[in-house]
Amino acid sequence: MSKTDAYIRKSWSPMQALTRISLKFVEKCLPNAFLLAMVLSIVVFLLGMIFGGQSASTMFNGWGEGFSKLFTFAMQMSLILLTGFVIAKTPSVSNMIDRLASIAKTPTQAIGIIAVFGMVTFYINWGFGMIAGAFMAREMGRRVPGLHFPLAVAAAYAGDIIRGMTASIPLLMATEGNFMQSVVGVIPVTDTLFSWWNLGLSAVLLFLVYWVFTRIKPEVDEIRPFKDVILDTPAEKVNTKGMPWVEKLEHYRILNLALAILPLGYIIVNFQQIGFNLNLNMLIVIFLAIGLLLQPSPASIGTAVKEGVLACRGIIMQFPLYAGIAGMVQVSGLADGISNWFVSIANIHTFPIVTFISAGIVNIFIPSGGGQWAIQGPIMLEAAKNLGADIPQTIMAFTWGDTWTNQMQPFWALPLLGVAGLSARDIMGYCLMWTLICGAAIMATFVLLSMV
């Protein structure tokens, strides 16, 4: 039996059974990502009137006021994708990814590398992880025969569960002057993100993502290989002889290098004055600078951007739709109602788990961690203080809950899916299975902490 045959052999392990149940459920019940956003919009509108007691006009206003709130974020994500494409299309970066991908000789090895690589890069910065993981999955798909490409992309996206150096909620709570300082004070990241128990949980999840995804064995007739839905051929050297001088300028690298001085200068000055503040805007500037330095000409950048626009098609309309949903959830009081109900059934020992589950449920409708914290955070922190529950654990329980249901909500997968050329339904079966497993691990951690 060959290594590839061993990878695709029939298996009836508990992991295989759970995977197949998840795949069947998603296949029959999950609409495509855009249709899901439409359905959730209608459902939340009706729930706001029925259970929130709001008028139709109030819900209309909530949707309208929320709709534009993610315009900036949608543009940021589009620019991250476009600049990521510009970098990935350069010969030097393509060669680097190629060398790393060459380590894998079998589909199982490829999946393991993708899963670990994805989680590590997500830990550094979730925007970087989204792009880097997608391109690693694409390269593995090209190189490794027998690799089930949807599983590779799901393994890359699974790393989004990790709460790393750019997790917004604990960083906000560690900032002087945050909106909850009068209630709980400033909570340093050494008590939250970099506490011993949170670092231990991160290590457990890193092990689990490798263990889980390398044990999924698709049948031979289920395997879907990688297909280049986005043109990805390397740029050929253009003969500029006979071109008008203004057209020749498009093929001079010196113009790229000259423009790169601006973002490079800004990066240096910013880090000198403020420190290593790796936020979304800075990540875009860094990606732009790298792309300008590595691309051979303005024309080659234009070609990469043209191809990258295809990856943005899922973001442009769906992000504002979810902003509208968040606006309706807020004005209707649905988020407050869910939070208060969970608080009412909690005690000092169960409060972190209750916080985790509550955040996970509301996250399905409000996919912005900062926006969700602004709504639920005051309720949870006031309750934690009154119960005598651990404040740092409450903050991290909410932070983990906020990212937990991202694994079964296609919203955050859109950038990665755009690069991969897949639909949400292609990967969500595997992601649903991972949601159950990583959720159990996170809740077990907080159970153990309550016993310490």
Tab-separated table of C-alpha atoms in Angstrom:
chain	number	residue	atom	x	y	z
A	1	MET	CA	0.000	0.000	0.000
A	2	SER	CA	1.396	3.411	-1.003
A	3	LYS	CA	1.523	6.397	1.325
A	4	THR	CA	-1.213	8.100	-0.669
A	5	ASP	CA	-3.372	4.965	-0.471
A	6	ALA	CA	-2.832	4.895	3.291
A	7	TYR	CA	-4.039	8.480	3.490
A	8	ILE	CA	-7.290	7.807	1.675
A	9	ARG	CA	-8.072	4.357	3.070
A	10	LYS	CA	-11.492	3.798	4.550
A	11	SER	CA	-11.651	4.513	8.257
A	12	TRP	CA	-14.458	4.254	10.785
A	13	SER	CA	-12.774	5.903	13.757
A	14	PRO	CA	-14.765	8.263	16.015
A	15	MET	CA	-12.985	11.172	14.306
A	16	GLN	CA	-14.128	9.945	10.905
A	17	ALA	CA	-17.683	9.485	12.157
A	18	LEU	CA	-17.817	13.007	13.600
A	19	THR	CA	-16.333	14.428	10.401
A	20	ARG	CA	-18.879	12.682	8.195
A	21	ILE	CA	-21.792	13.836	10.348
A	22	SER	CA	-20.512	17.418	10.144
A	23	LEU	CA	-20.006	17.216	6.386
A	24	LYS	CA	-23.512	15.826	5.818
A	25	PHE	CA	-25.080	18.475	8.045
A	26	VAL	CA	-23.332	21.321	6.232
A	27	GLU	CA	-24.102	19.836	2.830
A	28	LYS	CA	-27.829	19.707	3.569
A	29	CYS	CA	-28.338	22.705	5.854
A	30	LEU	CA	-25.764	25.437	5.215
A	31	PRO	CA	-26.619	27.977	2.501
A	32	ASN	CA	-23.844	29.785	0.673
A	33	ALA	CA	-22.219	32.653	2.572
A	34	PHE	CA	-24.148	35.468	0.894
A	35	LEU	CA	-27.502	33.713	1.299
A	36	LEU	CA	-26.697	33.066	4.975
A	37	ALA	CA	-26.074	36.789	5.501
A	38	MET	CA	-29.430	37.542	3.871
A	39	VAL	CA	-31.272	34.959	5.993
A	40	LEU	CA	-29.663	36.194	9.221
A	41	SER	CA	-30.639	39.762	8.329
A	42	ILE	CA	-34.301	38.793	7.988
A	43	VAL	CA	-34.265	36.551	11.082
A	44	VAL	CA	-32.723	39.231	13.314
A	45	PHE	CA	-35.190	41.824	12.001
A	46	LEU	CA	-38.110	39.580	12.999
A	47	LEU	CA	-36.578	38.562	16.345
A	48	GLY	CA	-36.035	42.203	17.222
A	49	MET	CA	-39.730	42.916	16.783
A	50	ILE	CA	-41.039	39.698	18.345
A	51	PHE	CA	-38.705	39.242	21.335
A	52	GLY	CA	-37.111	42.679	21.533
A	53	GLY	CA	-40.456	44.466	21.356
A	54	GLN	CA	-39.159	46.969	18.821
A	55	SER	CA	-41.112	48.596	16.017
A	56	ALA	CA	-40.272	48.000	12.373
A	57	SER	CA	-39.045	51.593	12.065
A	58	THR	CA	-36.610	51.089	14.962
A	59	MET	CA	-35.239	47.952	13.312
A	60	PHE	CA	-34.950	49.745	9.961
A	61	ASN	CA	-32.986	52.534	11.641
A	62	GLY	CA	-30.754	50.027	13.451
A	63	TRP	CA	-29.944	48.287	10.174
A	64	GLY	CA	-29.276	51.544	8.347
A	65	GLU	CA	-27.047	52.994	11.054
A	66	GLY	CA	-25.090	49.771	11.336
A	67	PHE	CA	-24.778	49.093	7.598
A	68	SER	CA	-22.014	51.631	6.987
A	69	LYS	CA	-19.979	50.871	10.107
A	70	LEU	CA	-17.888	48.166	8.412
A	71	PHE	CA	-17.157	50.137	5.240
A	72	THR	CA	-13.680	50.969	6.542
A	73	PHE	CA	-13.086	47.409	7.720
A	74	ALA	CA	-14.245	45.961	4.392
A	75	MET	CA	-11.776	48.207	2.581
A	76	GLN	CA	-9.021	47.209	5.020
A	77	MET	CA	-9.650	43.509	4.397
A	78	SER	CA	-9.789	44.056	0.636
A	79	LEU	CA	-6.465	45.889	0.733
A	80	ILE	CA	-4.883	43.160	2.849
A	81	LEU	CA	-5.956	40.627	0.230
A	82	LEU	CA	-4.789	42.748	-2.692
A	83	THR	CA	-1.403	43.552	-1.169
A	84	GLY	CA	-1.094	39.905	-0.127
A	85	PHE	CA	-1.619	38.898	-3.732
A	86	VAL	CA	1.008	41.394	-4.862
A	87	ILE	CA	3.531	39.804	-2.470
A	88	ALA	CA	2.594	36.221	-3.270
A	89	LYS	CA	2.992	36.881	-6.996
A	90	THR	CA	6.624	37.936	-6.621
A	91	PRO	CA	9.277	35.386	-7.629
A	92	SER	CA	11.123	35.512	-4.290
A	93	VAL	CA	8.057	34.866	-2.134
A	94	SER	CA	6.776	32.179	-4.479
A	95	ASN	CA	10.152	30.422	-4.166
A	96	MET	CA	10.075	30.691	-0.363
A	97	ILE	CA	6.599	29.169	-0.097
A	98	ASP	CA	7.637	26.564	-2.638
A	99	ARG	CA	10.626	25.501	-0.520
A	100	LEU	CA	8.524	25.253	2.631
A	101	ALA	CA	5.842	23.298	0.809
A	102	SER	CA	8.459	20.904	-0.573
A	103	ILE	CA	8.892	19.443	2.925
A	104	ALA	CA	5.579	17.586	2.600
A	105	LYS	CA	5.737	14.270	0.746
A	106	THR	CA	2.275	12.916	1.596
A	107	PRO	CA	-1.177	14.492	1.991
A	108	THR	CA	-1.124	13.881	5.759
A	109	GLN	CA	2.206	15.677	6.114
A	110	ALA	CA	0.891	18.555	4.005
A	111	ILE	CA	-2.228	18.925	6.167
A	112	GLY	CA	-0.151	18.879	9.360
A	113	ILE	CA	2.215	21.568	8.077
A	114	ILE	CA	-0.676	23.749	6.902
A	115	ALA	CA	-2.497	23.442	10.240
A	116	VAL	CA	0.560	24.340	12.337
A	117	PHE	CA	1.717	27.064	9.932
A	118	GLY	CA	-1.771	28.577	9.932
A	119	MET	CA	-2.084	28.701	13.708
A	120	VAL	CA	1.410	30.152	14.200
A	121	THR	CA	0.831	32.906	11.636
A	122	PHE	CA	-2.627	33.667	13.052
A	123	TYR	CA	-1.004	33.993	16.489
A	124	ILE	CA	1.404	36.607	15.110
A	125	ASN	CA	-1.367	38.563	13.376
A	126	TRP	CA	-4.741	37.272	12.263
A	127	GLY	CA	-4.708	39.302	9.029
A	128	PHE	CA	-1.294	37.926	8.109
A	129	GLY	CA	-2.375	34.399	9.055
A	130	MET	CA	-5.440	34.644	6.818
A	131	ILE	CA	-3.323	35.381	3.747
A	132	ALA	CA	-0.266	33.272	4.570
A	133	GLY	CA	-2.351	30.203	5.406
A	134	ALA	CA	-4.369	30.476	2.212
A	135	PHE	CA	-1.291	30.712	0.006
A	136	MET	CA	0.388	27.827	1.817
A	137	ALA	CA	-2.705	25.682	1.206
A	138	ARG	CA	-2.672	26.653	-2.483
A	139	GLU	CA	0.996	25.718	-2.863
A	140	MET	CA	0.500	22.400	-1.087
A	141	GLY	CA	-2.463	21.760	-3.368
A	142	ARG	CA	-0.227	22.205	-6.400
A	143	ARG	CA	2.608	20.028	-5.142
A	144	VAL	CA	1.119	17.116	-3.196
A	145	PRO	CA	-0.767	14.442	-5.171
A	146	GLY	CA	-3.918	13.142	-3.511
A	147	LEU	CA	-4.375	16.200	-1.275
A	148	HIS	CA	-8.023	17.021	-0.587
A	149	PHE	CA	-7.908	20.776	-1.143
A	150	PRO	CA	-11.025	21.772	0.881
A	151	LEU	CA	-9.531	19.959	3.897
A	152	ALA	CA	-6.238	21.834	3.379
A	153	VAL	CA	-8.053	25.188	3.357
A	154	ALA	CA	-10.101	24.222	6.439
A	155	ALA	CA	-6.861	23.320	8.251
A	156	ALA	CA	-5.451	26.739	7.372
A	157	TYR	CA	-8.578	28.519	8.612
A	158	ALA	CA	-8.680	26.476	11.842
A	159	GLY	CA	-5.787	28.598	13.120
A	160	ASP	CA	-8.180	31.536	13.436
A	161	ILE	CA	-9.275	30.088	16.783
A	162	ILE	CA	-6.024	31.180	18.434
A	163	ARG	CA	-5.947	34.416	20.426
A	164	GLY	CA	-2.524	35.866	19.801
A	165	MET	CA	-0.581	39.088	19.937
A	166	THR	CA	-3.230	41.156	18.135
A	167	ALA	CA	-6.337	40.013	20.054
A	168	SER	CA	-8.294	43.258	20.328
A	169	ILE	CA	-10.269	42.752	23.564
A	170	PRO	CA	-7.398	42.009	26.013
A	171	LEU	CA	-5.290	44.682	24.304
A	172	LEU	CA	-8.113	47.188	24.813
A	173	MET	CA	-8.489	46.258	28.491
A	174	ALA	CA	-4.746	46.778	28.959
A	175	THR	CA	-4.992	50.306	27.546
A	176	GLU	CA	-5.092	53.269	29.901
A	177	GLY	CA	-8.445	55.050	29.634
A	178	ASN	CA	-10.442	52.064	28.305
A	179	PHE	CA	-14.211	52.352	28.688
A	180	MET	CA	-14.368	49.818	31.562
A	181	GLN	CA	-11.457	51.196	33.591
A	182	SER	CA	-13.778	52.707	36.199
A	183	VAL	CA	-15.271	49.257	36.852
A	184	VAL	CA	-12.302	46.854	36.756
A	185	GLY	CA	-9.264	49.064	36.190
A	186	VAL	CA	-6.522	48.404	33.657
A	187	ILE	CA	-5.890	44.675	33.169
A	188	PRO	CA	-2.347	43.988	31.889
A	189	VAL	CA	-1.871	41.416	29.119
A	190	THR	CA	0.364	39.434	31.481
A	191	ASP	CA	-2.857	38.555	33.343
A	192	THR	CA	-4.819	37.702	30.178
A	193	LEU	CA	-3.097	36.923	26.867
A	194	PHE	CA	0.240	35.982	28.404
A	195	SER	CA	-0.963	34.343	31.602
A	196	TRP	CA	0.397	30.829	32.177
A	197	TRP	CA	-3.008	29.232	31.740
A	198	ASN	CA	-3.799	31.067	28.505
A	199	LEU	CA	-0.410	30.204	27.018
A	200	GLY	CA	-1.009	26.607	28.080
A	201	LEU	CA	-4.417	26.600	26.362
A	202	SER	CA	-2.810	28.009	23.202
A	203	ALA	CA	-0.246	25.179	23.234
A	204	VAL	CA	-3.006	22.594	23.677
A	205	LEU	CA	-4.909	24.004	20.709
A	206	LEU	CA	-1.752	23.966	18.577
A	207	PHE	CA	-1.352	20.275	19.341
A	208	LEU	CA	-5.062	19.604	18.793
A	209	VAL	CA	-5.267	21.321	15.393
A	210	TYR	CA	-2.409	19.122	14.158
A	211	TRP	CA	-3.819	15.964	15.732
A	212	VAL	CA	-7.392	16.518	14.529
A	213	PHE	CA	-6.756	17.451	10.914
A	214	THR	CA	-4.087	14.817	10.272
A	215	ARG	CA	-6.582	12.141	11.325
A	216	ILE	CA	-9.244	13.045	8.796
A	217	LYS	CA	-8.984	10.562	5.934
A	218	PRO	CA	-11.167	11.362	2.888
A	219	GLU	CA	-12.294	8.506	0.659
A	220	VAL	CA	-10.656	8.335	-2.749
A	221	ASP	CA	-13.876	9.398	-4.484
A	222	GLU	CA	-14.209	12.425	-2.160
A	223	ILE	CA	-10.851	13.983	-2.942
A	224	ARG	CA	-11.017	17.340	-4.696
A	225	PRO	CA	-7.614	18.479	-5.936
A	226	PHE	CA	-6.547	22.089	-6.176
A	227	LYS	CA	-7.669	23.978	-9.278
A	228	ASP	CA	-6.321	27.388	-10.228
A	229	VAL	CA	-9.553	29.342	-10.409
A	230	ILE	CA	-7.430	32.493	-10.250
A	231	LEU	CA	-4.741	32.791	-12.879
A	232	ASP	CA	-1.410	32.251	-11.191
A	233	THR	CA	1.214	32.071	-13.882
A	234	PRO	CA	4.451	33.946	-13.252
A	235	ALA	CA	4.831	37.232	-15.070
A	236	GLU	CA	6.891	37.018	-18.247
A	237	LYS	CA	9.524	39.580	-19.107
A	238	VAL	CA	8.025	42.131	-21.460
A	239	ASN	CA	9.891	43.351	-24.528
A	240	THR	CA	9.567	47.136	-24.359
A	241	LYS	CA	11.276	47.773	-27.682
A	242	GLY	CA	9.152	50.013	-29.857
A	243	MET	CA	6.825	51.044	-27.030
A	244	PRO	CA	6.011	54.724	-26.484
A	245	TRP	CA	8.140	56.111	-23.625
A	246	VAL	CA	5.131	56.609	-21.373
A	247	GLU	CA	4.192	52.938	-21.776
A	248	LYS	CA	7.771	51.843	-21.124
A	249	LEU	CA	7.574	53.506	-17.717
A	250	GLU	CA	5.130	50.803	-16.621
A	251	HIS	CA	7.935	48.255	-16.861
A	252	TYR	CA	10.685	50.106	-14.947
A	253	ARG	CA	11.390	48.738	-11.483
A	254	ILE	CA	12.921	52.009	-10.344
A	255	LEU	CA	9.429	53.487	-10.037
A	256	ASN	CA	8.429	50.749	-7.572
A	257	LEU	CA	11.551	51.380	-5.512
A	258	ALA	CA	11.008	55.139	-5.501
A	259	LEU	CA	7.412	54.806	-4.260
A	260	ALA	CA	8.458	52.229	-1.645
A	261	ILE	CA	10.398	54.991	0.154
A	262	LEU	CA	7.116	56.460	1.412
A	263	PRO	CA	5.667	53.389	3.192
A	264	LEU	CA	9.118	52.334	4.422
A	265	GLY	CA	9.729	55.777	5.899
A	266	TYR	CA	6.328	55.741	7.588
A	267	ILE	CA	6.923	52.280	9.071
A	268	ILE	CA	10.281	53.297	10.539
A	269	VAL	CA	9.015	56.585	11.973
A	270	ASN	CA	5.862	54.955	13.365
A	271	PHE	CA	7.715	52.166	15.147
A	272	GLN	CA	10.225	54.664	16.554
A	273	GLN	CA	7.518	56.952	17.921
A	274	ILE	CA	4.784	54.515	18.979
A	275	GLY	CA	6.383	51.088	19.148
A	276	PHE	CA	5.507	47.804	17.496
A	277	ASN	CA	1.793	48.501	16.948
A	278	LEU	CA	0.992	45.875	14.320
A	279	ASN	CA	-2.628	46.784	13.540
A	280	LEU	CA	-4.580	46.326	10.308
A	281	ASN	CA	-3.566	49.656	8.809
A	282	MET	CA	0.095	49.067	9.559
A	283	LEU	CA	-0.128	45.544	8.122
A	284	ILE	CA	-1.461	46.982	4.853
A	285	VAL	CA	1.396	49.490	4.700
A	286	ILE	CA	3.955	46.745	5.390
A	287	PHE	CA	2.448	44.482	2.711
A	288	LEU	CA	2.452	47.380	0.244
A	289	ALA	CA	6.115	48.176	0.938
A	290	ILE	CA	7.144	44.535	0.526
A	291	GLY	CA	5.163	44.243	-2.701
A	292	LEU	CA	6.750	47.383	-4.143
A	293	LEU	CA	10.239	46.155	-3.280
A	294	LEU	CA	9.778	42.668	-4.677
A	295	GLN	CA	7.627	43.220	-7.757
A	296	PRO	CA	9.606	43.865	-10.970
A	297	SER	CA	7.472	46.733	-12.302
A	298	PRO	CA	4.272	48.788	-11.930
A	299	ALA	CA	2.751	46.675	-14.703
A	300	SER	CA	3.333	43.447	-12.767
A	301	ILE	CA	1.702	45.004	-9.690
A	302	GLY	CA	-1.331	45.911	-11.782
A	303	THR	CA	-1.602	42.334	-13.046
A	304	ALA	CA	-1.442	40.916	-9.505
A	305	VAL	CA	-4.066	43.390	-8.265
A	306	LYS	CA	-6.350	42.493	-11.164
A	307	GLU	CA	-6.230	38.842	-10.140
A	308	GLY	CA	-6.541	39.671	-6.448
A	309	VAL	CA	-9.785	41.588	-6.976
A	310	LEU	CA	-11.488	38.236	-7.578
A	311	ALA	CA	-10.602	37.248	-4.015
A	312	CYS	CA	-12.382	40.328	-2.652
A	313	ARG	CA	-15.764	39.640	-4.217
A	314	GLY	CA	-17.165	37.944	-1.104
A	315	ILE	CA	-16.111	40.760	1.203
A	316	ILE	CA	-17.448	43.801	-0.584
A	317	MET	CA	-21.153	43.207	0.065
A	318	GLN	CA	-21.273	40.741	2.931
A	319	PHE	CA	-19.260	42.747	5.470
A	320	PRO	CA	-21.748	45.673	5.351
A	321	LEU	CA	-24.649	43.209	5.623
A	322	TYR	CA	-23.244	41.860	8.880
A	323	ALA	CA	-22.738	45.412	10.093
A	324	GLY	CA	-26.452	45.942	9.488
A	325	ILE	CA	-27.233	42.779	11.453
A	326	ALA	CA	-25.069	44.029	14.334
A	327	GLY	CA	-26.924	47.333	14.295
A	328	MET	CA	-30.293	45.552	14.588
A	329	VAL	CA	-29.013	43.291	17.379
A	330	GLN	CA	-27.879	46.329	19.328
A	331	VAL	CA	-31.021	48.489	19.016
A	332	SER	CA	-33.311	45.530	19.679
A	333	GLY	CA	-31.600	44.607	22.934
A	334	LEU	CA	-31.166	40.988	21.811
A	335	ALA	CA	-27.477	40.916	22.810
A	336	ASP	CA	-28.290	42.337	26.245
A	337	GLY	CA	-31.092	39.820	26.682
A	338	ILE	CA	-28.874	36.851	25.855
A	339	SER	CA	-26.094	38.133	28.132
A	340	ASN	CA	-28.406	38.822	31.075
A	341	TRP	CA	-30.035	35.401	30.811
A	342	PHE	CA	-26.674	33.650	30.952
A	343	VAL	CA	-25.572	35.843	33.847
A	344	SER	CA	-28.733	34.933	35.767
A	345	ILE	CA	-27.895	31.203	35.736
A	346	ALA	CA	-24.174	31.554	36.568
A	347	ASN	CA	-22.223	31.341	39.784
A	348	ILE	CA	-18.634	32.205	40.649
A	349	HIS	CA	-17.370	28.845	39.335
A	350	THR	CA	-19.403	28.614	36.136
A	351	PHE	CA	-19.207	32.270	35.134
A	352	PRO	CA	-16.205	31.995	32.726
A	353	ILE	CA	-17.868	29.104	30.844
A	354	VAL	CA	-21.180	30.987	30.733
A	355	THR	CA	-19.315	34.029	29.407
A	356	PHE	CA	-17.625	31.885	26.760
A	357	ILE	CA	-20.901	30.380	25.498
A	358	SER	CA	-22.748	33.706	25.584
A	359	ALA	CA	-20.002	35.409	23.557
A	360	GLY	CA	-20.009	32.536	21.072
A	361	ILE	CA	-23.749	32.805	20.448
A	362	VAL	CA	-23.806	36.579	20.001
A	363	ASN	CA	-20.698	36.404	17.783
A	364	ILE	CA	-22.772	34.644	15.113
A	365	PHE	CA	-24.745	37.863	14.669
A	366	ILE	CA	-22.087	40.453	15.591
A	367	PRO	CA	-18.854	39.286	13.947
A	368	SER	CA	-16.786	42.231	15.177
A	369	GLY	CA	-14.969	41.430	18.422
A	370	GLY	CA	-14.591	45.072	19.446
A	371	GLY	CA	-18.208	45.887	18.624
A	372	GLN	CA	-19.464	42.851	20.499
A	373	TRP	CA	-17.342	43.688	23.557
A	374	ALA	CA	-18.729	47.217	23.609
A	375	ILE	CA	-22.247	45.738	23.888
A	376	GLN	CA	-21.691	42.689	26.102
A	377	GLY	CA	-18.514	43.634	27.939
A	378	PRO	CA	-20.070	46.002	30.506
A	379	ILE	CA	-22.724	43.422	31.408
A	380	MET	CA	-20.208	40.611	31.826
A	381	LEU	CA	-17.638	42.601	33.785
A	382	GLU	CA	-20.223	44.115	36.150
A	383	ALA	CA	-21.598	40.620	36.790
A	384	ALA	CA	-18.106	39.162	37.293
A	385	LYS	CA	-17.299	41.884	39.812
A	386	ASN	CA	-20.570	41.330	41.711
A	387	LEU	CA	-20.083	37.544	41.773
A	388	GLY	CA	-16.435	37.794	42.729
A	389	ALA	CA	-15.414	35.934	39.581
A	390	ASP	CA	-11.902	36.229	38.180
A	391	ILE	CA	-11.798	39.325	35.920
A	392	PRO	CA	-8.878	38.284	33.654
A	393	GLN	CA	-10.477	34.870	33.143
A	394	THR	CA	-13.769	36.562	32.268
A	395	ILE	CA	-12.033	38.752	29.694
A	396	MET	CA	-10.285	35.790	28.084
A	397	ALA	CA	-13.393	33.582	28.242
A	398	PHE	CA	-15.225	36.260	26.271
A	399	THR	CA	-12.290	36.617	23.883
A	400	TRP	CA	-12.183	32.880	23.208
A	401	GLY	CA	-15.981	32.749	22.825
A	402	ASP	CA	-15.858	35.597	20.328
A	403	THR	CA	-13.487	33.614	18.097
A	404	TRP	CA	-14.927	30.147	18.815
A	405	THR	CA	-18.008	30.405	16.597
A	406	ASN	CA	-15.987	32.060	13.830
A	407	GLN	CA	-15.185	28.459	12.935
A	408	MET	CA	-18.801	27.791	11.977
A	409	GLN	CA	-19.651	31.287	10.708
A	410	PRO	CA	-18.448	31.891	7.092
A	411	PHE	CA	-18.026	35.643	7.620
A	412	TRP	CA	-14.402	35.529	8.755
A	413	ALA	CA	-13.489	32.816	6.266
A	414	LEU	CA	-14.380	35.021	3.278
A	415	PRO	CA	-10.883	36.480	2.739
A	416	LEU	CA	-9.268	33.050	2.892
A	417	LEU	CA	-11.956	31.496	0.698
A	418	GLY	CA	-11.443	34.272	-1.832
A	419	VAL	CA	-7.756	33.383	-2.145
A	420	ALA	CA	-8.501	29.651	-2.266
A	421	GLY	CA	-11.329	29.960	-4.786
A	422	LEU	CA	-13.727	27.856	-2.687
A	423	SER	CA	-17.166	28.407	-1.190
A	424	ALA	CA	-18.012	28.282	2.515
A	425	ARG	CA	-19.842	24.997	2.064
A	426	ASP	CA	-16.603	23.368	0.847
A	427	ILE	CA	-14.842	23.763	4.206
A	428	MET	CA	-17.520	24.349	6.847
A	429	GLY	CA	-18.137	20.665	7.510
A	430	TYR	CA	-14.558	20.290	8.714
A	431	CYS	CA	-14.767	23.610	10.553
A	432	LEU	CA	-17.953	22.539	12.365
A	433	MET	CA	-16.196	19.405	13.592
A	434	TRP	CA	-13.245	21.534	14.749
A	435	THR	CA	-15.666	23.935	16.480
A	436	LEU	CA	-16.958	21.112	18.677
A	437	ILE	CA	-13.506	19.818	19.565
A	438	CYS	CA	-11.752	23.121	20.264
A	439	GLY	CA	-14.834	24.387	22.153
A	440	ALA	CA	-14.677	21.358	24.434
A	441	ALA	CA	-10.963	21.967	25.060
A	442	ILE	CA	-11.500	25.635	25.921
A	443	MET	CA	-14.401	24.914	28.271
A	444	ALA	CA	-12.403	22.118	29.944
A	445	THR	CA	-9.631	24.636	30.598
A	446	PHE	CA	-11.989	26.994	32.423
A	447	VAL	CA	-13.480	24.095	34.382
A	448	LEU	CA	-10.000	23.156	35.590
A	449	LEU	CA	-9.224	26.784	36.446
A	450	SER	CA	-12.369	26.975	38.572
A	451	MET	CA	-11.065	24.009	40.592
A	452	VAL	CA	-7.641	25.566	41.256
